[in-house]
């Protein structure tokens, strides 16, 4: 299985499942201390330090982050919005782990449809989804 195709399928399914406008799967490149992903349309790869942004925080801390307004959170990296022209509002981001429990990346969904924020049920769904995605990526 092509890892990039698998990530694209995971992003589409998570977005549908959670009623989000966008989903990004960030994978950890430990050697370069970076997170990387393909843009949702699959055309461009993005890379940045694993120590910046919400995904960086989640990947290094192992904690789930659920934010109703991204621009009110100092951990939010505005550079991606600036680069893409997208406007992030709400964020739900959680670590993705392999079979051994090691963090291999993060799953992040943006802008819950209907203008509401992500809730505990969304967190539970993303947790289960991220667990399955982590195993699938590890096994690909």
CSV table of N, CA and C in Angstrom, one decimal:
chain,number,residue,atom,x,y,z
A,1,UNK,N,0.8,-1.2,0.0
A,1,UNK,CA,0.0,0.0,0.0
A,1,UNK,C,0.9,1.2,0.0
A,2,UNK,N,0.6,2.2,-0.9
A,2,UNK,CA,1.3,3.5,-1.0
A,2,UNK,C,0.9,4.3,0.2
A,3,UNK,N,1.9,4.7,1.0
A,3,UNK,CA,1.6,5.5,2.3
A,3,UNK,C,0.8,6.8,2.0
A,4,UNK,N,1.2,7.5,0.9
A,4,UNK,CA,0.6,8.7,0.6
A,4,UNK,C,-0.9,8.5,0.2
A,5,UNK,N,-1.2,7.5,-0.5
A,5,UNK,CA,-2.6,7.2,-0.9
A,5,UNK,C,-3.4,6.8,0.4
A,6,UNK,N,-2.8,6.0,1.3
A,6,UNK,CA,-3.4,5.6,2.5
A,6,UNK,C,-3.8,6.9,3.4
A,7,UNK,N,-2.8,7.8,3.5
A,7,UNK,CA,-3.1,9.0,4.2
A,7,UNK,C,-4.2,9.8,3.6
A,8,UNK,N,-4.3,9.9,2.3
A,8,UNK,CA,-5.3,10.6,1.7
A,8,UNK,C,-6.7,10.0,2.0
A,9,UNK,N,-6.8,8.6,2.0
A,9,UNK,CA,-8.0,8.0,2.3
A,9,UNK,C,-8.4,8.2,3.8
A,10,UNK,N,-7.4,8.2,4.7
A,10,UNK,CA,-7.7,8.4,6.1
A,10,UNK,C,-8.2,9.8,6.3
A,11,UNK,N,-7.6,10.8,5.6
A,11,UNK,CA,-8.1,12.2,5.8
A,11,UNK,C,-9.5,12.3,5.3
A,12,UNK,N,-9.9,11.7,4.2
A,12,UNK,CA,-11.2,11.9,3.7
A,12,UNK,C,-12.2,11.2,4.7
A,13,UNK,N,-11.9,10.0,5.1
A,13,UNK,CA,-12.8,9.3,6.0
A,13,UNK,C,-13.0,10.0,7.4
A,14,UNK,N,-11.9,10.5,8.0
A,14,UNK,CA,-12.0,11.3,9.2
A,14,UNK,C,-12.8,12.5,9.1
A,15,UNK,N,-12.6,13.2,8.0
A,15,UNK,CA,-13.4,14.4,7.7
A,15,UNK,C,-14.9,14.1,7.7
A,16,UNK,N,-15.3,13.1,7.0
A,16,UNK,CA,-16.7,12.7,6.9
A,16,UNK,C,-17.2,12.3,8.3
A,17,UNK,N,-16.5,11.4,9.0
A,17,UNK,CA,-16.9,10.9,10.2
A,17,UNK,C,-17.2,11.9,11.3
A,18,UNK,N,-16.3,13.0,11.3
A,18,UNK,CA,-16.4,14.0,12.3
A,18,UNK,C,-17.2,15.3,11.9
A,19,UNK,N,-17.6,15.3,10.6
A,19,UNK,CA,-18.3,16.5,10.2
A,19,UNK,C,-17.4,17.7,10.1
A,20,UNK,N,-16.2,17.5,9.8
A,20,UNK,CA,-15.2,18.6,9.7
A,20,UNK,C,-15.0,19.1,8.3
A,21,UNK,N,-14.5,20.3,8.2
A,21,UNK,CA,-14.3,20.9,6.9
A,21,UNK,C,-13.0,20.3,6.3
A,22,UNK,N,-12.0,20.1,7.1
A,22,UNK,CA,-10.7,19.5,6.7
A,22,UNK,C,-10.1,18.5,7.7
A,23,UNK,N,-9.2,17.7,7.2
A,23,UNK,CA,-8.5,16.8,8.1
A,23,UNK,C,-7.1,16.7,7.5
A,24,UNK,N,-6.1,16.6,8.4
A,24,UNK,CA,-4.8,16.4,8.1
A,24,UNK,C,-4.1,15.4,9.0
A,25,UNK,N,-3.4,14.5,8.3
A,25,UNK,CA,-2.7,13.5,9.1
A,25,UNK,C,-1.2,13.9,9.0
A,26,UNK,N,-0.6,14.2,10.1
A,26,UNK,CA,0.8,14.6,10.2
A,26,UNK,C,1.6,13.4,10.6
A,27,UNK,N,2.7,13.0,9.9
A,27,UNK,CA,3.5,12.0,10.3
A,27,UNK,C,4.8,12.5,10.9
A,28,UNK,N,5.4,11.9,11.9
A,28,UNK,CA,6.6,12.3,12.5
A,28,UNK,C,7.8,11.7,11.8
A,29,UNK,N,8.7,12.7,11.4
A,29,UNK,CA,10.0,12.3,10.9
A,29,UNK,C,11.0,12.6,12.0
A,30,UNK,N,11.2,11.6,12.8
A,30,UNK,CA,12.1,11.8,14.0
A,30,UNK,C,13.5,12.2,13.6
A,31,UNK,N,14.0,11.6,12.6
A,31,UNK,CA,15.4,11.9,12.2
A,31,UNK,C,15.6,13.4,11.9
A,32,UNK,N,14.6,14.0,11.3
A,32,UNK,CA,14.7,15.5,11.0
A,32,UNK,C,14.0,16.4,11.9
A,33,UNK,N,13.4,15.7,13.0
A,33,UNK,CA,12.6,16.5,14.0
A,33,UNK,C,11.5,17.3,13.3
A,34,UNK,N,10.8,16.7,12.4
A,34,UNK,CA,9.8,17.4,11.6
A,34,UNK,C,8.5,16.6,11.6
A,35,UNK,N,7.4,17.3,11.3
A,35,UNK,CA,6.1,16.7,11.0
A,35,UNK,C,5.9,17.0,9.5
A,36,UNK,N,5.3,16.0,8.8
A,36,UNK,CA,5.0,16.2,7.4
A,36,UNK,C,3.7,15.6,7.0
A,37,UNK,N,3.1,16.2,5.9
A,37,UNK,CA,1.8,15.7,5.4
A,37,UNK,C,1.7,16.2,4.0
A,38,UNK,N,0.8,15.5,3.3
A,38,UNK,CA,0.4,16.0,2.0
A,38,UNK,C,-0.8,16.9,2.2
A,39,UNK,N,-0.9,18.0,1.3
A,39,UNK,CA,-2.1,18.8,1.4
A,39,UNK,C,-3.3,17.9,1.0
A,40,UNK,N,-4.5,18.4,1.4
A,40,UNK,CA,-5.7,17.5,1.2
A,40,UNK,C,-5.9,17.1,-0.2
A,41,UNK,N,-5.5,18.0,-1.1
A,41,UNK,CA,-5.7,17.6,-2.6
A,41,UNK,C,-4.6,16.7,-3.1
A,42,UNK,N,-3.7,16.4,-2.2
A,42,UNK,CA,-2.6,15.5,-2.5
A,42,UNK,C,-1.5,16.0,-3.4
A,43,UNK,N,-1.5,17.3,-3.6
A,43,UNK,CA,-0.5,17.9,-4.5
A,43,UNK,C,0.8,18.3,-3.9
A,44,UNK,N,0.7,18.9,-2.7
A,44,UNK,CA,1.9,19.5,-2.1
A,44,UNK,C,2.2,18.9,-0.8
A,45,UNK,N,3.5,18.7,-0.5
A,45,UNK,CA,3.9,18.2,0.8
A,45,UNK,C,4.3,19.4,1.7
A,46,UNK,N,3.8,19.3,2.9
A,46,UNK,CA,4.2,20.4,3.9
A,46,UNK,C,5.1,19.7,5.0
A,47,UNK,N,6.1,20.5,5.4
A,47,UNK,CA,7.0,20.0,6.5
A,47,UNK,C,7.2,21.2,7.4
A,48,UNK,N,7.3,20.9,8.7
A,48,UNK,CA,7.7,21.9,9.7
A,48,UNK,C,8.2,21.3,10.9
A,49,UNK,N,8.8,22.1,11.8
A,49,UNK,CA,9.4,21.6,13.0
A,49,UNK,C,8.4,20.9,13.8
A,50,UNK,N,8.7,19.8,14.4
A,50,UNK,CA,7.8,19.0,15.3
A,50,UNK,C,7.6,19.8,16.6
A,51,UNK,N,8.2,20.9,16.8
A,51,UNK,CA,8.0,21.7,18.1
A,51,UNK,C,7.1,22.9,17.9
A,52,UNK,N,6.5,23.1,16.7
A,52,UNK,CA,5.6,24.3,16.6
A,52,UNK,C,4.2,23.8,16.2
A,53,UNK,N,3.3,24.7,16.5
A,53,UNK,CA,1.9,24.5,16.1
A,53,UNK,C,1.2,23.5,17.0
A,54,UNK,N,-0.1,23.4,16.8
A,54,UNK,CA,-1.0,22.5,17.6
A,54,UNK,C,-0.5,21.0,17.3
A,55,UNK,N,-0.3,20.6,16.1
A,55,UNK,CA,0.2,19.3,15.8
A,55,UNK,C,1.5,19.0,16.4
A,56,UNK,N,2.4,19.9,16.5
A,56,UNK,CA,3.7,19.8,17.1
A,56,UNK,C,3.5,19.6,18.6
A,57,UNK,N,2.6,20.4,19.2
A,57,UNK,CA,2.4,20.3,20.6
A,57,UNK,C,1.8,18.9,21.0
A,58,UNK,N,0.8,18.4,20.2
A,58,UNK,CA,0.2,17.1,20.4
A,58,UNK,C,1.2,16.0,20.2
A,59,UNK,N,2.0,16.1,19.2
A,59,UNK,CA,3.0,15.1,18.9
A,59,UNK,C,4.1,15.0,20.0
A,60,UNK,N,4.5,16.1,20.5
A,60,UNK,CA,5.6,16.1,21.5
A,60,UNK,C,5.0,15.8,23.0
A,61,UNK,N,3.8,16.2,23.2
A,61,UNK,CA,3.2,16.1,24.6
A,61,UNK,C,2.4,14.8,24.8
A,62,UNK,N,1.8,14.3,23.7
A,62,UNK,CA,0.9,13.2,23.7
A,62,UNK,C,-0.5,13.5,24.2
A,63,UNK,N,-0.7,14.8,24.3
A,63,UNK,CA,-2.1,15.3,24.8
A,63,UNK,C,-3.0,15.6,23.6
A,64,UNK,N,-4.3,15.4,23.8
A,64,UNK,CA,-5.3,15.8,22.9
A,64,UNK,C,-5.6,17.3,23.1
A,65,UNK,N,-5.8,18.0,22.0
A,65,UNK,CA,-6.1,19.4,22.0
A,65,UNK,C,-7.4,19.7,21.3
A,66,UNK,N,-8.4,20.3,22.0
A,66,UNK,CA,-9.7,20.7,21.4
A,66,UNK,C,-9.9,22.2,21.6
A,67,UNK,N,-9.8,22.9,20.6
A,67,UNK,CA,-9.8,24.4,20.6
A,67,UNK,C,-11.0,25.0,19.9
A,68,UNK,N,-11.8,25.8,20.5
A,68,UNK,CA,-12.9,26.4,19.8
A,68,UNK,C,-12.5,27.5,18.8
A,69,UNK,N,-11.4,28.2,19.1
A,69,UNK,CA,-11.0,29.3,18.3
A,69,UNK,C,-9.4,29.3,18.2
A,70,UNK,N,-9.0,28.8,17.1
A,70,UNK,CA,-7.5,28.6,16.9
A,70,UNK,C,-6.7,29.9,17.1
A,71,UNK,N,-7.2,31.0,16.7
A,71,UNK,CA,-6.5,32.3,16.7
A,71,UNK,C,-6.4,32.8,18.2
A,72,UNK,N,-7.1,32.2,19.1
A,72,UNK,CA,-7.0,32.6,20.5
A,72,UNK,C,-6.0,31.8,21.3
A,73,UNK,N,-5.4,30.8,20.6
A,73,UNK,CA,-4.5,29.9,21.2
A,73,UNK,C,-3.1,30.2,20.8
A,74,UNK,N,-2.2,30.5,21.7
A,74,UNK,CA,-0.8,30.9,21.3
A,74,UNK,C,0.0,29.7,20.6
A,75,UNK,N,-0.4,28.5,20.8
A,75,UNK,CA,0.3,27.4,20.1
A,75,UNK,C,0.0,27.3,18.6
A,76,UNK,N,-1.1,27.9,18.2
A,76,UNK,CA,-1.5,27.8,16.8
A,76,UNK,C,-0.5,28.5,15.9
A,77,UNK,N,-0.1,27.7,14.8
A,77,UNK,CA,0.8,28.2,13.8
A,77,UNK,C,0.0,28.8,12.6
A,78,UNK,N,0.0,30.1,12.6
A,78,UNK,CA,-0.8,30.8,11.5
A,78,UNK,C,-0.2,30.7,10.1
A,79,UNK,N,1.1,30.2,10.1
A,79,UNK,CA,1.8,30.2,8.8
A,79,UNK,C,1.1,29.3,7.8
A,80,UNK,N,0.5,28.2,8.2
A,80,UNK,CA,-0.2,27.3,7.3
A,80,UNK,C,-1.4,28.0,6.7
A,81,UNK,N,-2.2,28.7,7.5
A,81,UNK,CA,-3.3,29.5,7.0
A,81,UNK,C,-2.9,30.5,6.0
A,82,UNK,N,-1.8,31.2,6.4
A,82,UNK,CA,-1.3,32.3,5.5
A,82,UNK,C,-0.9,31.7,4.2
A,83,UNK,N,-0.2,30.6,4.2
A,83,UNK,CA,0.3,29.9,3.0
A,83,UNK,C,-0.8,29.4,2.1
A,84,UNK,N,-1.8,28.8,2.7
A,84,UNK,CA,-2.9,28.2,2.0
A,84,UNK,C,-4.1,29.1,1.7
A,85,UNK,N,-4.2,30.2,2.4
A,85,UNK,CA,-5.4,31.1,2.3
A,85,UNK,C,-6.6,30.5,3.0
A,86,UNK,N,-6.5,29.5,3.8
A,86,UNK,CA,-7.5,28.9,4.6
A,86,UNK,C,-7.7,29.6,5.9
A,87,UNK,N,-8.9,29.6,6.5
A,87,UNK,CA,-9.1,30.3,7.8
A,87,UNK,C,-9.5,29.2,8.8
A,88,UNK,N,-8.6,28.8,9.7
A,88,UNK,CA,-8.9,27.8,10.7
A,88,UNK,C,-9.7,28.5,11.8
A,89,UNK,N,-10.7,27.8,12.3
A,89,UNK,CA,-11.5,28.3,13.4
A,89,UNK,C,-11.3,27.2,14.6
A,90,UNK,N,-12.1,26.1,14.5
A,90,UNK,CA,-12.0,25.1,15.6
A,90,UNK,C,-11.0,24.0,15.2
A,91,UNK,N,-10.3,23.5,16.2
A,91,UNK,CA,-9.3,22.4,15.9
A,91,UNK,C,-9.5,21.3,17.0
A,92,UNK,N,-9.5,20.1,16.5
A,92,UNK,CA,-9.4,18.9,17.3
A,92,UNK,C,-8.2,18.1,16.8
A,93,UNK,N,-7.2,17.9,17.7
A,93,UNK,CA,-6.0,17.2,17.2
A,93,UNK,C,-5.6,16.2,18.3
A,94,UNK,N,-5.2,15.1,17.9
A,94,UNK,CA,-4.8,14.0,18.8
A,94,UNK,C,-3.6,13.2,18.3
A,95,UNK,N,-2.8,12.7,19.2
A,95,UNK,CA,-1.7,11.9,18.8
A,95,UNK,C,-2.1,10.6,18.1
A,96,UNK,N,-1.3,10.1,17.1
A,96,UNK,CA,-1.5,8.9,16.5
A,96,UNK,C,-0.3,8.0,16.9
A,97,UNK,N,-0.7,6.8,17.3
A,97,UNK,CA,0.3,5.9,17.9
A,97,UNK,C,0.4,4.6,17.1
A,98,UNK,N,1.6,3.9,17.2
A,98,UNK,CA,1.8,2.6,16.5
A,98,UNK,C,1.4,1.5,17.5
A,99,UNK,N,1.6,0.3,17.1
A,99,UNK,CA,1.2,-0.9,17.9
A,99,UNK,C,1.9,-0.9,19.2
A,100,UNK,N,3.1,-0.3,19.3
A,100,UNK,CA,3.8,-0.3,20.6
A,100,UNK,C,3.4,0.9,21.5
A,101,UNK,N,2.6,1.7,21.0
A,101,UNK,CA,2.1,2.9,21.8
A,101,UNK,C,3.0,4.1,21.6
A,102,UNK,N,4.0,4.0,20.7
A,102,UNK,CA,4.8,5.2,20.4
A,102,UNK,C,4.1,6.2,19.5
A,103,UNK,N,4.3,7.5,19.7
A,103,UNK,CA,3.6,8.5,18.9
A,103,UNK,C,4.3,8.5,17.5
A,104,UNK,N,3.5,8.4,16.4
A,104,UNK,CA,4.1,8.4,15.1
A,104,UNK,C,3.6,9.6,14.3
A,105,UNK,N,2.7,10.4,14.9
A,105,UNK,CA,2.2,11.6,14.2
A,105,UNK,C,0.9,12.1,15.0
A,106,UNK,N,0.1,12.8,14.2
A,106,UNK,CA,-1.1,13.4,14.8
A,106,UNK,C,-2.2,13.4,13.7
A,107,UNK,N,-3.4,13.3,14.2
A,107,UNK,CA,-4.6,13.5,13.3
A,107,UNK,C,-5.3,14.8,13.7
A,108,UNK,N,-5.5,15.6,12.8
A,108,UNK,CA,-6.1,16.9,13.1
A,108,UNK,C,-7.3,17.2,12.2
A,109,UNK,N,-8.4,17.6,12.8
A,109,UNK,CA,-9.6,18.0,12.0
A,109,UNK,C,-9.9,19.4,12.3
A,110,UNK,N,-10.3,20.1,11.3
A,110,UNK,CA,-10.6,21.6,11.4
A,110,UNK,C,-12.0,21.9,11.1
A,111,UNK,N,-12.5,22.9,11.8
A,111,UNK,CA,-13.7,23.6,11.5
A,111,UNK,C,-14.9,22.7,11.4
A,112,UNK,N,-15.4,22.3,12.6
A,112,UNK,CA,-16.6,21.5,12.6
A,112,UNK,C,-17.7,22.2,11.9
A,113,UNK,N,-18.4,21.4,11.0
A,113,UNK,CA,-19.5,22.0,10.2
A,113,UNK,C,-20.7,22.5,11.1
A,114,UNK,N,-21.3,23.5,10.7
A,114,UNK,CA,-22.5,24.0,11.5
A,114,UNK,C,-22.0,25.1,12.5
A,115,UNK,N,-20.7,25.4,12.5
A,115,UNK,CA,-20.2,26.5,13.3
A,115,UNK,C,-20.1,26.2,14.8
A,116,UNK,N,-20.2,24.9,15.1
A,116,UNK,CA,-20.1,24.5,16.5
A,116,UNK,C,-18.7,24.0,16.7
A,117,UNK,N,-18.3,23.8,18.0
A,117,UNK,CA,-17.0,23.3,18.3
A,117,UNK,C,-17.1,21.7,18.4
A,118,UNK,N,-15.9,21.1,18.3
A,118,UNK,CA,-15.8,19.7,18.5
A,118,UNK,C,-16.1,19.4,19.9
A,119,UNK,N,-16.8,18.2,20.2
A,119,UNK,CA,-17.2,17.9,21.6
A,119,UNK,C,-16.6,16.6,22.0
A,120,UNK,N,-17.0,16.1,23.2
A,120,UNK,CA,-16.4,14.9,23.7
A,120,UNK,C,-16.6,13.7,22.8
A,121,UNK,N,-17.8,13.6,22.2
A,121,UNK,CA,-18.1,12.5,21.3
A,121,UNK,C,-17.2,12.5,20.1
A,122,UNK,N,-16.9,13.7,19.6
A,122,UNK,CA,-15.9,13.8,18.5
A,122,UNK,C,-14.5,13.4,19.0
A,123,UNK,N,-14.2,13.7,20.2
A,123,UNK,CA,-12.9,13.3,20.7
A,123,UNK,C,-12.8,11.7,20.8
A,124,UNK,N,-13.9,11.1,21.2
A,124,UNK,CA,-13.9,9.7,21.3
A,124,UNK,C,-13.8,9.0,19.9
A,125,UNK,N,-14.6,9.6,19.0
A,125,UNK,CA,-14.5,9.1,17.6
A,125,UNK,C,-13.1,9.2,17.0
A,126,UNK,N,-12.5,10.4,17.2
A,126,UNK,CA,-11.2,10.6,16.6
A,126,UNK,C,-10.1,9.7,17.3
A,127,UNK,N,-10.3,9.5,18.6
A,127,UNK,CA,-9.4,8.6,19.3
A,127,UNK,C,-9.4,7.2,18.7
A,128,UNK,N,-10.6,6.7,18.5
A,128,UNK,CA,-10.8,5.3,17.9
A,128,UNK,C,-10.2,5.3,16.4
A,129,UNK,N,-10.5,6.4,15.7
A,129,UNK,CA,-10.1,6.5,14.3
A,129,UNK,C,-8.6,6.6,14.2
A,130,UNK,N,-8.0,7.4,15.1
A,130,UNK,CA,-6.5,7.6,15.1
A,130,UNK,C,-5.8,6.3,15.4
A,131,UNK,N,-6.4,5.5,16.4
A,131,UNK,CA,-5.8,4.3,16.7
A,131,UNK,C,-5.7,3.3,15.5
A,132,UNK,N,-6.8,3.2,14.8
A,132,UNK,CA,-6.9,2.4,13.6
A,132,UNK,C,-6.0,2.9,12.5
A,133,UNK,N,-5.9,4.2,12.3
A,133,UNK,CA,-5.1,4.8,11.3
A,133,UNK,C,-3.6,4.6,11.6
A,134,UNK,N,-3.2,4.7,12.9
A,134,UNK,CA,-1.8,4.5,13.3
A,134,UNK,C,-1.4,3.1,13.0
A,135,UNK,N,-2.2,2.1,13.3
A,135,UNK,CA,-1.9,0.7,13.0
A,135,UNK,C,-1.8,0.5,11.5
A,136,UNK,N,-2.7,1.1,10.7
A,136,UNK,CA,-2.7,0.9,9.3
A,136,UNK,C,-1.5,1.5,8.6
A,137,UNK,N,-1.1,2.7,9.1
A,137,UNK,CA,0.1,3.3,8.6
A,137,UNK,C,1.3,2.5,8.9
A,138,UNK,N,1.4,2.1,10.2
A,138,UNK,CA,2.6,1.3,10.6
A,138,UNK,C,2.7,0.0,9.8
A,139,UNK,N,1.6,-0.6,9.4
A,139,UNK,CA,1.6,-1.9,8.7
A,139,UNK,C,1.7,-1.7,7.2
A,140,UNK,N,1.7,-0.5,6.7
A,140,UNK,CA,1.7,-0.3,5.3
A,140,UNK,C,3.2,-0.3,4.7
